[in-house]
Amino acid sequence: MLRKILVVLAVLIPVVGSAQIAGQMDERDPIVAASMVFSSAYALERFEGFCESRHPRTATLVSEARQQWMAEHQELYDQALRVYKELLTAQQINALRSRRQAENDRVVDMINAATPAESFQFCSNVGTTFQAPEAILTDHPLLVATLANFSSDN
């Protein structure tokens, strides 16, 4: 079950490279780049809440992983917010966020359905998962350039 969760995580959460390899995520598109940042942040928020409630012993570990990821990605997060505000209406932002959140929520549902040992292992490894090269969005040069160079005049 844990292997299935990790496979689904790799497909649904765009911080992992499988979606980009399949050509589904174009980091040159400012809305896609911004969505990747927000989706990753939301996933960590959901994982933190899940792990805190289901496996309190892992709460500090997951919280620290989320705080570290957010600190490392704060500039990208701020740039992504600017992209959303300049290119999208509030209704479009809500629709995009709802879709990404639903995708991430499905992963949490799978983790919730896993055995206690499997979900504990997942919670214990969240920090490692979000420190993998695919998850460090600041190491995605195209995504970073897209957000850093964004201008609504483009």
PDB file of C-alpha atoms in Angstrom:
ATOM      1  CA  MET A   1       0.000   0.000   0.000  1.00  0.00           C
ATOM      2  CA  LEU A   2       2.796   2.454   0.828  1.00  0.00           C
ATOM      3  CA  ARG A   3       4.359   1.856  -2.584  1.00  0.00           C
ATOM      4  CA  LYS A   4       0.985   2.644  -4.206  1.00  0.00           C
ATOM      5  CA  ILE A   5       0.717   5.847  -2.158  1.00  0.00           C
ATOM      6  CA  LEU A   6       4.173   6.954  -3.239  1.00  0.00           C
ATOM      7  CA  VAL A   7       3.358   6.230  -6.894  1.00  0.00           C
ATOM      8  CA  VAL A   8       0.148   8.246  -6.655  1.00  0.00           C
ATOM      9  CA  LEU A   9       2.017  11.000  -4.848  1.00  0.00           C
ATOM     10  CA  ALA A  10       4.527  11.112  -7.700  1.00  0.00           C
ATOM     11  CA  VAL A  11       1.751  11.451 -10.262  1.00  0.00           C
ATOM     12  CA  LEU A  12      -0.640  13.815  -8.512  1.00  0.00           C
ATOM     13  CA  ILE A  13       1.644  16.274  -6.812  1.00  0.00           C
ATOM     14  CA  PRO A  14       3.500  18.265  -9.413  1.00  0.00           C
ATOM     15  CA  VAL A  15       6.619  18.619  -7.299  1.00  0.00           C
ATOM     16  CA  VAL A  16       7.653  15.208  -8.546  1.00  0.00           C
ATOM     17  CA  GLY A  17       9.026  14.981 -12.061  1.00  0.00           C
ATOM     18  CA  SER A  18       6.745  12.342 -13.581  1.00  0.00           C
ATOM     19  CA  ALA A  19       4.128  14.885 -14.641  1.00  0.00           C
ATOM     20  CA  GLN A  20       6.767  17.045 -16.299  1.00  0.00           C
ATOM     21  CA  ILE A  21       8.277  14.062 -18.115  1.00  0.00           C
ATOM     22  CA  ALA A  22       4.840  13.221 -19.460  1.00  0.00           C
ATOM     23  CA  GLY A  23       4.628  16.766 -20.797  1.00  0.00           C
ATOM     24  CA  GLN A  24       1.722  17.704 -18.565  1.00  0.00           C
ATOM     25  CA  MET A  25       3.478  20.475 -16.670  1.00  0.00           C
ATOM     26  CA  ASP A  26       5.073  23.290 -18.633  1.00  0.00           C
ATOM     27  CA  GLU A  27       7.199  25.294 -16.208  1.00  0.00           C
ATOM     28  CA  ARG A  28       7.441  28.052 -18.834  1.00  0.00           C
ATOM     29  CA  ASP A  29       3.769  28.836 -18.256  1.00  0.00           C
ATOM     30  CA  PRO A  30       3.545  31.273 -15.312  1.00  0.00           C
ATOM     31  CA  ILE A  31       0.192  29.891 -14.157  1.00  0.00           C
ATOM     32  CA  VAL A  32       1.511  26.324 -14.226  1.00  0.00           C
ATOM     33  CA  ALA A  33       4.689  27.360 -12.396  1.00  0.00           C
ATOM     34  CA  ALA A  34       2.671  29.220  -9.768  1.00  0.00           C
ATOM     35  CA  SER A  35       0.300  26.272  -9.395  1.00  0.00           C
ATOM     36  CA  MET A  36       3.225  23.940  -8.788  1.00  0.00           C
ATOM     37  CA  VAL A  37       4.400  26.127  -5.920  1.00  0.00           C
ATOM     38  CA  PHE A  38       0.952  26.408  -4.360  1.00  0.00           C
ATOM     39  CA  SER A  39       0.223  22.711  -4.808  1.00  0.00           C
ATOM     40  CA  SER A  40       3.435  21.743  -3.057  1.00  0.00           C
ATOM     41  CA  ALA A  41       2.770  24.138  -0.179  1.00  0.00           C
ATOM     42  CA  TYR A  42      -0.777  22.832   0.194  1.00  0.00           C
ATOM     43  CA  ALA A  43       0.393  19.215   0.107  1.00  0.00           C
ATOM     44  CA  LEU A  44       2.796  19.867   2.957  1.00  0.00           C
ATOM     45  CA  GLU A  45       0.068  21.636   4.913  1.00  0.00           C
ATOM     46  CA  ARG A  46      -2.255  18.647   4.474  1.00  0.00           C
ATOM     47  CA  PHE A  47       0.468  16.141   5.326  1.00  0.00           C
ATOM     48  CA  GLU A  48       1.316  18.121   8.440  1.00  0.00           C
ATOM     49  CA  GLY A  49      -2.304  18.083   9.612  1.00  0.00           C
ATOM     50  CA  PHE A  50      -2.727  14.400   8.821  1.00  0.00           C
ATOM     51  CA  CYS A  51       0.480  13.306  10.497  1.00  0.00           C
ATOM     52  CA  GLU A  52      -0.163  15.476  13.537  1.00  0.00           C
ATOM     53  CA  SER A  53      -3.575  13.909  14.090  1.00  0.00           C
ATOM     54  CA  ARG A  54      -2.792  10.315  13.074  1.00  0.00           C
ATOM     55  CA  HIS A  55       0.825   9.980  14.254  1.00  0.00           C
ATOM     56  CA  PRO A  56       1.585  12.700  16.812  1.00  0.00           C
ATOM     57  CA  ARG A  57       5.129  11.366  17.298  1.00  0.00           C
ATOM     58  CA  THR A  58       5.936  12.534  13.759  1.00  0.00           C
ATOM     59  CA  ALA A  59       4.317  15.970  14.132  1.00  0.00           C
ATOM     60  CA  THR A  60       7.527  17.841  14.924  1.00  0.00           C
ATOM     61  CA  LEU A  61       9.395  16.167  12.079  1.00  0.00           C
ATOM     62  CA  VAL A  62       6.670  17.010   9.546  1.00  0.00           C
ATOM     63  CA  SER A  63       6.223  20.529  10.895  1.00  0.00           C
ATOM     64  CA  GLU A  64       9.955  21.182  10.622  1.00  0.00           C
ATOM     65  CA  ALA A  65       9.983  19.820   7.051  1.00  0.00           C
ATOM     66  CA  ARG A  66       7.116  22.120   6.100  1.00  0.00           C
ATOM     67  CA  GLN A  67       8.717  25.145   7.763  1.00  0.00           C
ATOM     68  CA  GLN A  68      12.029  24.440   6.055  1.00  0.00           C
ATOM     69  CA  TRP A  69      10.398  23.960   2.653  1.00  0.00           C
ATOM     70  CA  MET A  70       8.379  27.176   3.046  1.00  0.00           C
ATOM     71  CA  ALA A  71      11.433  29.156   4.140  1.00  0.00           C
ATOM     72  CA  GLU A  72      13.393  27.901   1.142  1.00  0.00           C
ATOM     73  CA  HIS A  73      10.497  28.619  -1.212  1.00  0.00           C
ATOM     74  CA  GLN A  74       9.128  31.875   0.228  1.00  0.00           C
ATOM     75  CA  GLU A  75      10.404  34.000  -2.653  1.00  0.00           C
ATOM     76  CA  LEU A  76       8.891  31.609  -5.202  1.00  0.00           C
ATOM     77  CA  TYR A  77       5.654  31.566  -3.213  1.00  0.00           C
ATOM     78  CA  ASP A  78       5.489  35.372  -3.265  1.00  0.00           C
ATOM     79  CA  GLN A  79       6.228  35.439  -7.000  1.00  0.00           C
ATOM     80  CA  ALA A  80       3.560  32.786  -7.607  1.00  0.00           C
ATOM     81  CA  LEU A  81       1.058  34.870  -5.675  1.00  0.00           C
ATOM     82  CA  ARG A  82       1.878  37.865  -7.872  1.00  0.00           C
ATOM     83  CA  VAL A  83       1.316  35.772 -11.024  1.00  0.00           C
ATOM     84  CA  TYR A  84      -2.077  34.619  -9.795  1.00  0.00           C
ATOM     85  CA  LYS A  85      -3.146  38.121  -8.791  1.00  0.00           C
ATOM     86  CA  GLU A  86      -2.054  39.687 -12.079  1.00  0.00           C
ATOM     87  CA  LEU A  87      -3.301  37.024 -14.500  1.00  0.00           C
ATOM     88  CA  LEU A  88      -6.365  35.508 -12.893  1.00  0.00           C
ATOM     89  CA  THR A  89      -9.667  36.594 -11.479  1.00  0.00           C
ATOM     90  CA  ALA A  90     -10.602  35.569  -7.956  1.00  0.00           C
ATOM     91  CA  GLN A  91     -12.965  32.983  -9.438  1.00  0.00           C
ATOM     92  CA  GLN A  92     -10.199  31.490 -11.607  1.00  0.00           C
ATOM     93  CA  ILE A  93      -7.814  31.384  -8.644  1.00  0.00           C
ATOM     94  CA  ASN A  94     -10.404  29.565  -6.541  1.00  0.00           C
ATOM     95  CA  ALA A  95     -11.082  27.065  -9.336  1.00  0.00           C
ATOM     96  CA  LEU A  96      -7.367  26.298  -9.805  1.00  0.00           C
ATOM     97  CA  ARG A  97      -6.761  25.984  -6.084  1.00  0.00           C
ATOM     98  CA  SER A  98      -9.805  23.746  -5.667  1.00  0.00           C
ATOM     99  CA  ARG A  99      -8.604  21.413  -8.421  1.00  0.00           C
ATOM    100  CA  ARG A 100      -5.061  21.168  -7.002  1.00  0.00           C
ATOM    101  CA  GLN A 101      -6.368  20.747  -3.476  1.00  0.00           C
ATOM    102  CA  ALA A 102      -8.703  17.950  -4.589  1.00  0.00           C
ATOM    103  CA  GLU A 103      -5.757  16.143  -6.200  1.00  0.00           C
ATOM    104  CA  ASN A 104      -3.693  16.459  -3.034  1.00  0.00           C
ATOM    105  CA  ASP A 105      -6.646  15.501  -0.844  1.00  0.00           C
ATOM    106  CA  ARG A 106      -6.933  12.214  -2.767  1.00  0.00           C
ATOM    107  CA  VAL A 107      -3.367  11.406  -1.743  1.00  0.00           C
ATOM    108  CA  VAL A 108      -4.190  12.130   1.907  1.00  0.00           C
ATOM    109  CA  ASP A 109      -7.263   9.883   1.586  1.00  0.00           C
ATOM    110  CA  MET A 110      -5.016   7.078   0.335  1.00  0.00           C
ATOM    111  CA  ILE A 111      -2.593   7.594   3.187  1.00  0.00           C
ATOM    112  CA  ASN A 112      -5.516   7.580   5.599  1.00  0.00           C
ATOM    113  CA  ALA A 113      -6.666   4.248   4.136  1.00  0.00           C
ATOM    114  CA  ALA A 114      -3.210   2.708   4.566  1.00  0.00           C
ATOM    115  CA  THR A 115      -2.315   0.548   7.507  1.00  0.00           C
ATOM    116  CA  PRO A 116      -1.107   2.389  10.616  1.00  0.00           C
ATOM    117  CA  ALA A 117       2.433   1.136   9.978  1.00  0.00           C
ATOM    118  CA  GLU A 118       2.383   2.371   6.374  1.00  0.00           C
ATOM    119  CA  SER A 119       0.977   5.790   7.222  1.00  0.00           C
ATOM    120  CA  PHE A 120       3.492   6.102  10.064  1.00  0.00           C
ATOM    121  CA  GLN A 121       6.282   5.312   7.621  1.00  0.00           C
ATOM    122  CA  PHE A 122       4.905   7.928   5.217  1.00  0.00           C
ATOM    123  CA  CYS A 123       4.758  10.562   7.972  1.00  0.00           C
ATOM    124  CA  SER A 124       8.244   9.653   9.106  1.00  0.00           C
ATOM    125  CA  ASN A 125       9.530  10.187   5.549  1.00  0.00           C
ATOM    126  CA  VAL A 126       7.719  13.402   4.588  1.00  0.00           C
ATOM    127  CA  GLY A 127      10.838  15.444   5.272  1.00  0.00           C
ATOM    128  CA  THR A 128      12.920  13.230   3.000  1.00  0.00           C
ATOM    129  CA  THR A 129      10.233  13.254   0.315  1.00  0.00           C
ATOM    130  CA  PHE A 130      10.133  17.046   0.215  1.00  0.00           C
ATOM    131  CA  GLN A 131      13.916  17.339   0.234  1.00  0.00           C
ATOM    132  CA  ALA A 132      14.217  15.173  -2.876  1.00  0.00           C
ATOM    133  CA  PRO A 133      15.590  17.038  -5.910  1.00  0.00           C
ATOM    134  CA  GLU A 134      12.201  16.953  -7.632  1.00  0.00           C
ATOM    135  CA  ALA A 135      10.573  18.645  -4.652  1.00  0.00           C
ATOM    136  CA  ILE A 136      13.062  21.475  -4.320  1.00  0.00           C
ATOM    137  CA  LEU A 137      11.405  23.857  -6.741  1.00  0.00           C
ATOM    138  CA  THR A 138      14.193  26.391  -6.303  1.00  0.00           C
ATOM    139  CA  ASP A 139      16.347  23.858  -8.175  1.00  0.00           C
ATOM    140  CA  HIS A 140      14.006  23.952 -11.193  1.00  0.00           C
ATOM    141  CA  PRO A 141      15.739  26.635 -13.293  1.00  0.00           C
ATOM    142  CA  LEU A 142      12.902  26.993 -15.778  1.00  0.00           C
ATOM    143  CA  LEU A 143      10.254  27.391 -13.065  1.00  0.00           C
ATOM    144  CA  VAL A 144      12.434  29.861 -11.141  1.00  0.00           C
ATOM    145  CA  ALA A 145      13.108  31.915 -14.273  1.00  0.00           C
ATOM    146  CA  THR A 146       9.440  31.877 -15.258  1.00  0.00           C
ATOM    147  CA  LEU A 147       8.340  33.275 -11.919  1.00  0.00           C
ATOM    148  CA  ALA A 148      11.287  35.645 -11.451  1.00  0.00           C
ATOM    149  CA  ASN A 149      10.961  37.146 -14.918  1.00  0.00           C
ATOM    150  CA  PHE A 150       7.182  37.280 -14.969  1.00  0.00           C
ATOM    151  CA  SER A 151       5.663  40.470 -16.196  1.00  0.00           C
ATOM    152  CA  SER A 152       1.968  40.885 -16.893  1.00  0.00           C
ATOM    153  CA  ASP A 153       3.079  42.679 -20.069  1.00  0.00           C
ATOM    154  CA  ASN A 154       4.366  39.377 -21.531  1.00  0.00           C
TER     155      ASN A 154
END
